[in-house]
Amino acid sequence: MPKILAVFGSPRSRGNSSLLLSRAVEGARETGAEVKELVLRDMKMSPCLEIYGCRKTGRCVIKDDFHIFHDLISESRGIMLASPIFFYSVSAHTKILIDRCQSLWVKKYWIDKIPYGKGNAYKKGLFISLGATRGKRLFEGTLLTIRYFFDVLDVELWRTLLYRGLDFEGDILKHPEFLDEAYEAGKDLALSLR
Ligand SMILES: Cc1cc2nc3c(=O)[nH]c(=O)nc-3n(C[C@H](O)[C@H](O)[C@H](O)COP(=O)(O)O)c2cc1C
C-alpha cells in the first residue's frame, strides 16, 4: 500500500484548508493507503538560516522538527499539502517548511549534480489552497512556489484544488461539494500510486 504524507499548513487547526485536507486523508485511507499527518503549527521549526551546513551531506544541520518531515517525505510516494493564501503566497508555516527544503535542493543539484530540470518526478502531489477573495490571479504566485517546491521533492504536481471566496473558519462547511471533491482527490491520488 502506498505511503502518503499529508501536511497541514494553516495556523488554524480546524480552518478551511485543514477540513479539506482531512477529507482528502479520509479518501486516501479508504483505499488502504498509509497516510501520516503533519500539522505544521504544532511543529518546532526554525526558518532556514542560510548557513549551508547542508553542503556536505545534504542534511540540514539545524536540529528541530524539520527532520520529521525529511524522514517521512523520503519514504512517501505521495504528498498532500494544504495552505491558505496569505498575501498571495502560502502561509508562513508552509513557507518555513519549503525554505528548509533548500537542504534537499543542495543534495539534489549540488551534491548529486542532477542537471536542473532533469530530476525524476516519480512521486505525486496534491495541493489544496484557498483564499477569501475572488481574483483571477489569486493562486498564480503560490502555484509557482509549489511547483518548484515539489520539484525538489521529486514530486509531480498531480492535481490542485483551489477555492475562492472562503474566509472565516467554517466557511468551507457551506460547500459540501468542495469537501467531496477533496475526498475524491485523496482517493484518486492513493489509487494512482498503486
Ligand atoms: C495573514 C493573512 C493574509 C491573507 N492574505 C490573503 C490574500 O492575499 N488573499 C486572499 O484572498 N485571502 C487572504 N487571506 C484570507 C485567508 O486566505 C482565508 O481566511 C482562508 O480561508 C484561511 O484559510 P484557513 O482557514 O485554512 O486558514 C489572508 C488571511 C490572513 C490571516
Short mmCIF file of C-alpha atoms and ligand atoms in Angstrom, two decimals:
data_model
loop_
_atom_site.label_atom_id
_atom_site.label_comp_id
_atom_site.label_asym_id
_atom_site.label_seq_id
_atom_site.Cartn_x
_atom_site.Cartn_y
_atom_site.Cartn_z
CA MET A 1 0.00 0.00 0.00
CA PRO A 2 1.37 3.44 -0.90
CA LYS A 3 2.59 5.78 1.80
CA ILE A 4 1.31 9.34 1.63
CA LEU A 5 2.29 12.34 3.70
CA ALA A 6 -0.39 14.94 4.49
CA VAL A 7 0.91 18.37 5.51
CA PHE A 8 -1.43 20.84 7.17
CA GLY A 9 -0.10 24.36 6.51
CA SER A 10 -2.71 26.58 8.13
CA PRO A 11 -2.29 28.19 11.54
CA ARG A 12 -5.94 27.23 12.16
CA SER A 13 -6.31 23.65 13.27
CA ARG A 14 -9.96 23.46 12.12
CA GLY A 15 -9.74 26.01 9.33
CA ASN A 16 -10.96 25.68 5.79
CA SER A 17 -7.85 24.13 4.28
CA SER A 18 -7.47 21.74 7.22
CA LEU A 19 -11.02 20.44 6.80
CA LEU A 20 -10.43 19.93 3.09
CA LEU A 21 -7.18 18.09 3.69
CA SER A 22 -8.78 15.93 6.37
CA ARG A 23 -11.33 14.81 3.80
CA ALA A 24 -8.56 14.03 1.32
CA VAL A 25 -6.83 11.98 4.01
CA GLU A 26 -10.05 10.05 4.62
CA GLY A 27 -10.39 9.38 0.90
CA ALA A 28 -6.82 8.10 0.64
CA ARG A 29 -7.20 5.90 3.73
CA GLU A 30 -10.41 4.46 2.31
CA THR A 31 -8.28 2.77 -0.38
CA GLY A 32 -5.92 1.28 2.22
CA ALA A 33 -3.13 3.84 1.77
CA GLU A 34 -0.95 4.56 4.79
CA VAL A 35 -1.28 8.28 5.47
CA LYS A 36 0.85 10.17 8.00
CA GLU A 37 -0.28 13.64 9.05
CA LEU A 38 1.98 16.58 9.91
CA VAL A 39 0.45 19.72 11.39
CA LEU A 40 2.99 22.49 10.86
CA ARG A 41 1.58 24.77 13.56
CA ASP A 42 2.38 22.07 16.14
CA MET A 43 5.96 21.59 14.97
CA LYS A 44 9.02 23.42 16.23
CA MET A 45 10.75 24.54 13.06
CA SER A 46 13.25 27.33 12.57
CA PRO A 47 13.32 29.22 9.28
CA CYS A 48 16.28 28.44 7.02
CA LEU A 49 19.33 30.23 8.47
CA GLU A 50 21.22 30.20 5.16
CA ILE A 51 24.37 28.80 6.75
CA TYR A 52 24.65 25.95 4.21
CA GLY A 53 25.59 23.38 6.83
CA CYS A 54 23.83 21.00 4.41
CA ARG A 55 26.60 21.31 1.83
CA LYS A 56 28.49 18.19 2.95
CA THR A 57 25.71 15.66 3.34
CA GLY A 58 22.54 17.28 2.03
CA ARG A 59 21.03 17.11 5.51
CA CYS A 60 20.05 20.28 7.30
CA VAL A 61 22.20 20.83 10.41
CA ILE A 62 19.52 22.67 12.39
CA LYS A 63 18.23 20.22 14.98
CA ASP A 64 14.46 20.55 15.11
CA ASP A 65 11.24 19.01 13.83
CA PHE A 66 12.14 19.55 10.17
CA HIS A 67 13.78 16.13 10.31
CA ILE A 68 10.41 14.52 10.97
CA PHE A 69 9.27 15.89 7.61
CA HIS A 70 12.55 14.94 5.96
CA ASP A 71 12.31 11.31 7.03
CA LEU A 72 8.61 10.97 6.23
CA ILE A 73 8.84 12.51 2.75
CA SER A 74 11.77 10.24 1.91
CA GLU A 75 9.63 7.17 2.47
CA SER A 76 6.41 8.55 0.90
CA ARG A 77 5.23 8.11 -2.68
CA GLY A 78 2.70 10.89 -2.40
CA ILE A 79 2.22 14.20 -0.66
CA MET A 80 -0.93 16.18 0.04
CA LEU A 81 -0.27 19.76 1.08
CA ALA A 82 -2.85 22.33 2.15
CA SER A 83 -2.16 26.00 2.74
CA PRO A 84 -4.37 29.08 2.81
CA ILE A 85 -3.37 32.04 0.67
CA PHE A 86 -1.64 34.68 2.77
CA PHE A 87 -0.65 37.81 0.84
CA TYR A 88 -0.79 35.89 -2.45
CA SER A 89 1.56 33.24 -1.17
CA VAL A 90 1.48 30.25 1.17
CA SER A 91 1.19 30.64 4.95
CA ALA A 92 4.34 31.43 6.92
CA HIS A 93 4.27 27.93 8.44
CA THR A 94 4.31 26.42 4.97
CA LYS A 95 6.98 28.77 3.69
CA ILE A 96 9.28 27.87 6.57
CA LEU A 97 8.98 24.21 5.62
CA ILE A 98 9.61 25.00 1.96
CA ASP A 99 12.72 27.05 2.70
CA ARG A 100 14.13 24.32 4.94
CA CYS A 101 13.97 22.03 1.92
CA GLN A 102 16.83 24.06 0.48
CA SER A 103 18.92 21.27 2.06
CA LEU A 104 17.24 18.81 -0.33
CA TRP A 105 17.86 21.23 -3.20
CA VAL A 106 21.56 21.30 -2.27
CA LYS A 107 21.65 17.50 -2.15
CA LYS A 108 19.94 17.14 -5.50
CA TYR A 109 21.62 19.84 -7.54
CA TRP A 110 24.99 20.44 -5.85
CA ILE A 111 25.93 17.10 -4.30
CA ASP A 112 24.28 14.61 -6.67
CA LYS A 113 24.74 17.07 -9.57
CA ILE A 114 21.40 16.37 -11.24
CA PRO A 115 21.10 18.83 -14.18
CA TYR A 116 18.47 21.50 -13.48
CA GLY A 117 15.03 20.39 -14.57
CA LYS A 118 16.20 16.83 -15.22
CA GLY A 119 15.07 15.24 -11.98
CA ASN A 120 12.82 12.22 -11.93
CA ALA A 121 9.41 13.27 -10.59
CA TYR A 122 8.38 9.75 -9.56
CA LYS A 123 6.17 10.89 -6.69
CA LYS A 124 2.79 12.60 -6.94
CA GLY A 125 1.44 15.61 -5.10
CA LEU A 126 -1.96 17.11 -4.42
CA PHE A 127 -2.00 20.80 -3.49
CA ILE A 128 -5.03 22.34 -1.81
CA SER A 129 -5.37 26.08 -1.35
CA LEU A 130 -7.96 28.78 -0.86
CA GLY A 131 -8.39 32.46 -0.23
CA ALA A 132 -11.02 34.99 0.77
CA THR A 133 -11.07 36.98 -2.44
CA ARG A 134 -12.03 36.03 -5.96
CA GLY A 135 -9.33 37.49 -8.19
CA LYS A 136 -8.31 35.64 -11.31
CA ARG A 137 -4.65 35.70 -10.33
CA LEU A 138 -5.14 34.69 -6.69
CA PHE A 139 -3.12 31.48 -6.93
CA GLU A 140 -0.53 32.49 -9.53
CA GLY A 141 2.45 33.17 -7.28
CA THR A 142 1.69 30.30 -4.97
CA LEU A 143 1.50 27.76 -7.75
CA LEU A 144 4.93 28.75 -8.99
CA THR A 145 6.32 28.28 -5.48
CA ILE A 146 4.62 24.91 -5.10
CA ARG A 147 5.86 23.67 -8.47
CA TYR A 148 9.46 24.38 -7.52
CA PHE A 149 8.98 23.01 -4.00
CA PHE A 150 7.58 19.77 -5.39
CA ASP A 151 10.39 19.59 -7.96
CA VAL A 152 12.92 19.46 -5.14
CA LEU A 153 11.00 16.58 -3.57
CA ASP A 154 10.79 14.68 -6.91
CA VAL A 155 7.06 15.25 -6.83
CA GLU A 156 4.90 15.91 -9.89
CA LEU A 157 2.15 18.46 -9.20
CA TRP A 158 -0.53 15.86 -9.94
CA ARG A 159 -3.63 17.84 -9.02
CA THR A 160 -4.60 21.17 -7.47
CA LEU A 161 -7.81 22.05 -5.65
CA LEU A 162 -8.15 25.84 -5.48
CA TYR A 163 -11.10 27.66 -3.97
CA ARG A 164 -12.04 31.33 -3.81
CA GLY A 165 -14.37 33.26 -1.53
CA LEU A 166 -13.63 31.34 1.69
CA ASP A 167 -12.60 33.44 4.66
CA PHE A 168 -14.00 32.62 8.10
CA GLU A 169 -13.47 29.39 9.96
CA GLY A 170 -16.20 27.02 8.89
CA ASP A 171 -16.92 28.75 5.55
CA ILE A 172 -15.94 25.53 3.82
CA LEU A 173 -18.81 23.70 5.52
CA LYS A 174 -21.21 25.70 3.33
CA HIS A 175 -19.65 23.90 0.37
CA PRO A 176 -20.01 20.16 0.85
CA GLU A 177 -19.24 19.76 -2.85
CA PHE A 178 -15.69 21.08 -2.25
CA LEU A 179 -15.23 18.65 0.65
CA ASP A 180 -16.46 15.80 -1.55
CA GLU A 181 -14.03 16.88 -4.25
CA ALA A 182 -11.19 16.74 -1.72
CA TYR A 183 -12.26 13.27 -0.59
CA GLU A 184 -12.28 12.02 -4.18
CA ALA A 185 -8.92 13.64 -4.90
CA GLY A 186 -7.34 11.90 -1.91
CA LYS A 187 -8.82 8.61 -3.06
CA ASP A 188 -7.68 9.10 -6.67
CA LEU A 189 -4.19 10.04 -5.57
CA ALA A 190 -3.84 6.89 -3.48
CA LEU A 191 -5.23 4.70 -6.28
CA SER A 192 -2.88 6.27 -8.83
CA LEU A 193 0.10 5.30 -6.63
CA ARG A 194 -0.73 1.61 -6.51
C1 LIG B 1 -2.22 36.98 7.21
C2 LIG B 1 -3.34 36.74 6.25
C3 LIG B 1 -3.17 37.07 4.92
C4 LIG B 1 -4.17 36.81 3.99
N1 LIG B 1 -3.97 37.13 2.69
C5 LIG B 1 -4.94 36.85 1.77
C6 LIG B 1 -4.75 37.16 0.40
O1 LIG B 1 -3.70 37.65 -0.03
N2 LIG B 1 -5.74 36.88 -0.47
C7 LIG B 1 -6.92 36.33 -0.06
O2 LIG B 1 -7.80 36.10 -0.90
N3 LIG B 1 -7.12 35.99 1.24
C8 LIG B 1 -6.16 36.24 2.16
N4 LIG B 1 -6.36 35.92 3.49
C9 LIG B 1 -7.60 35.18 3.88
C10 LIG B 1 -7.38 33.66 4.02
O3 LIG B 1 -6.82 33.13 2.87
C11 LIG B 1 -8.71 33.00 4.32
O4 LIG B 1 -9.22 33.47 5.55
C12 LIG B 1 -8.67 31.48 4.33
O5 LIG B 1 -9.98 30.98 4.36
C13 LIG B 1 -7.91 30.93 5.53
O6 LIG B 1 -7.80 29.55 5.39
P1 LIG B 1 -7.67 28.55 6.63
O7 LIG B 1 -8.97 28.58 7.36
O8 LIG B 1 -7.38 27.23 6.02
O9 LIG B 1 -6.52 29.06 7.45
C14 LIG B 1 -5.40 36.20 4.43
C15 LIG B 1 -5.57 35.91 5.78
C16 LIG B 1 -4.56 36.17 6.69
C17 LIG B 1 -4.77 35.81 8.14
#
